[in-house]
XYZ file of C-alpha atoms in Angstrom:
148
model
C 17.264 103.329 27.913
C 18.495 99.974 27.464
C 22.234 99.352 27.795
C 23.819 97.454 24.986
C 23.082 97.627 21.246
C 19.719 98.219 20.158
C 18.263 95.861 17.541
C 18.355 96.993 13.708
C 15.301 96.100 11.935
C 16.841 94.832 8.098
C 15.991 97.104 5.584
C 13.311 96.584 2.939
C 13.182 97.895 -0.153
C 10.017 97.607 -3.022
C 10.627 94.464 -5.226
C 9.756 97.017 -8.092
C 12.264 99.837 -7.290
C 15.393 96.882 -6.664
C 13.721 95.501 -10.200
C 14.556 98.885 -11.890
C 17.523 99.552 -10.510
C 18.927 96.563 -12.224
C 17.382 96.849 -15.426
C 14.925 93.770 -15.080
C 11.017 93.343 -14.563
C 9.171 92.265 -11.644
C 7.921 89.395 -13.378
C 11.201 87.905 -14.261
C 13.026 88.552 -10.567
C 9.573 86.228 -9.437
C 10.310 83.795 -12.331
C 13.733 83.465 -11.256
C 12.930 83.257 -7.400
C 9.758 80.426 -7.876
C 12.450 78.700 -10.453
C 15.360 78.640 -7.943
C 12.730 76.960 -5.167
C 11.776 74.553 -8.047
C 15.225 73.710 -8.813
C 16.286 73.038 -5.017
C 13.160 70.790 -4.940
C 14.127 69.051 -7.723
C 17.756 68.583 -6.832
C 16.657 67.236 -3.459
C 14.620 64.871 -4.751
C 17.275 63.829 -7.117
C 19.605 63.122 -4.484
C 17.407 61.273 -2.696
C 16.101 58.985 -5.336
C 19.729 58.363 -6.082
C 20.947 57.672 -2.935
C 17.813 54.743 -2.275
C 19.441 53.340 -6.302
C 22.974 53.746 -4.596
C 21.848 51.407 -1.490
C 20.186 49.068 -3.674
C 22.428 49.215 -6.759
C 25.764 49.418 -5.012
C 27.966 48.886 -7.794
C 26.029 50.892 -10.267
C 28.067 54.226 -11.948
C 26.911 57.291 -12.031
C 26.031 56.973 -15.776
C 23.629 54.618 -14.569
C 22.247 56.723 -11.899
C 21.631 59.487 -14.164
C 19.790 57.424 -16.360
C 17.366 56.121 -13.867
C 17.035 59.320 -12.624
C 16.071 60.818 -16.069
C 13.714 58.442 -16.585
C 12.066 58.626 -13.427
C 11.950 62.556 -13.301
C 11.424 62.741 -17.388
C 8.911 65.578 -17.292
C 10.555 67.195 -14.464
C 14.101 66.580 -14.981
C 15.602 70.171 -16.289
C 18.768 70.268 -15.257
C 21.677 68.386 -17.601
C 24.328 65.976 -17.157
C 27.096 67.204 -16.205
C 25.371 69.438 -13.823
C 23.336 66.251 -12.602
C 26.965 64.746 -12.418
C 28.385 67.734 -10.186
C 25.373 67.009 -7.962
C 26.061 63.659 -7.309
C 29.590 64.134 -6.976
C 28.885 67.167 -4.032
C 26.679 64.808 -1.903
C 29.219 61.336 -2.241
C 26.960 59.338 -4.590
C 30.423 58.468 -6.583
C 32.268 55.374 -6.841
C 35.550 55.343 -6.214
C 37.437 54.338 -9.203
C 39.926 51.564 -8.376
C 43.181 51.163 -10.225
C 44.025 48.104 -12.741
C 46.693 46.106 -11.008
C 49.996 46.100 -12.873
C 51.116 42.898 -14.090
C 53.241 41.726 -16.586
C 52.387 42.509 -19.768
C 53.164 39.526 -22.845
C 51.524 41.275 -25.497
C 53.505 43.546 -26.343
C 55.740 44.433 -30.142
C 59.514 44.814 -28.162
C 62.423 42.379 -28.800
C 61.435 39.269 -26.637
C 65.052 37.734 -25.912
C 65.251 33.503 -25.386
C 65.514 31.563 -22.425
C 69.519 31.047 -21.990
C 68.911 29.184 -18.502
C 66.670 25.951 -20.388
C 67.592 25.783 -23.633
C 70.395 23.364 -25.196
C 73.276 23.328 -24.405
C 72.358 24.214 -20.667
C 74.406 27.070 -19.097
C 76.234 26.460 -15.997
C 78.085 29.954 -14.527
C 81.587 28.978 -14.023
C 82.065 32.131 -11.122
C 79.649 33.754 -8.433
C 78.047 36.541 -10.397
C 78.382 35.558 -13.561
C 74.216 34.393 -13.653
C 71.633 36.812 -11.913
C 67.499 35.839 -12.672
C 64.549 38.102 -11.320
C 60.893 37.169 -11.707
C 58.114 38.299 -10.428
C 55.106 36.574 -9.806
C 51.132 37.857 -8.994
C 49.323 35.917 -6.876
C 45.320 37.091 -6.442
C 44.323 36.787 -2.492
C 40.991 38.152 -1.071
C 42.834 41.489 0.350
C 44.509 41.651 -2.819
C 47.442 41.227 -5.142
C 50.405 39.454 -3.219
C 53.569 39.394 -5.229
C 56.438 36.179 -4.715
């Protein structure tokens, strides 16, 4: 005899005892076994398609990419959006979504006091401390906003 552990074979039941044991036919456990294979075909494919849109179209969203998908896959394309969506976002096909820079914002309905600096009569402080002024200004520069 061989020292160490001998090698279990797995084992195999019938298809059609398994199938009765849960309450479901043979046809259907093959239905749902050549669907599955289907499906992973089709999401591979999807991925793929959408990754050649992504290099070409690298801006596009992923609205976008589901539509072109759709249409090219339109007999074949089963599956739904936000499943489609989930797909994309599992294998990095996702923008990232970049943040609106916060400015100042003019247009708004609050109590918008005057100038007391440059209108008449001009003020002049009489002590240290007696005038403070804060601005901030946005300046747009190719790595970004830059503020003075």
């Amino acid at each position: 005899m061989s020292q160490g552990k001998e090698r279990q074979e797995p084992v195999s039941h019938p298809v059609s005892l398994l199938c009765g044991y849960l309450g479901i036919s043979r046809q259907g456990y093959y239905r749902h076994v050549d669907r599955s294979l289907e499906l992973d075909v089709l999401r591979s494919s999807i991925v793929f398609y959408a990754q050649e849109l992504r290099s070409s179209l690298p801006k596009a969203g992923i609205r976008i990419l589901y539509e072109l998908c759709r249409r090219k896959y339109a007999d074949k394309f089963t599956i739904g959006r936000d499943q489609c969506y989930e797909l994309f976002r599992s294998n990095g096909l996702c923008l990232r979504r970049r943040k609106r820079p916060r400015t100042t914002n003019s247009n708004h309905h609050y109590h918008i006091y005057e100038d007391l600096l440059n209108t008449t009569p001009k003020l002049h402080p009489a002590r240290f401390g007696e005038l403070c002024v804060t601005d901030i200004t946005y300046v747009a520069t190719s790595s970004g906003w830059a503020y003075l």
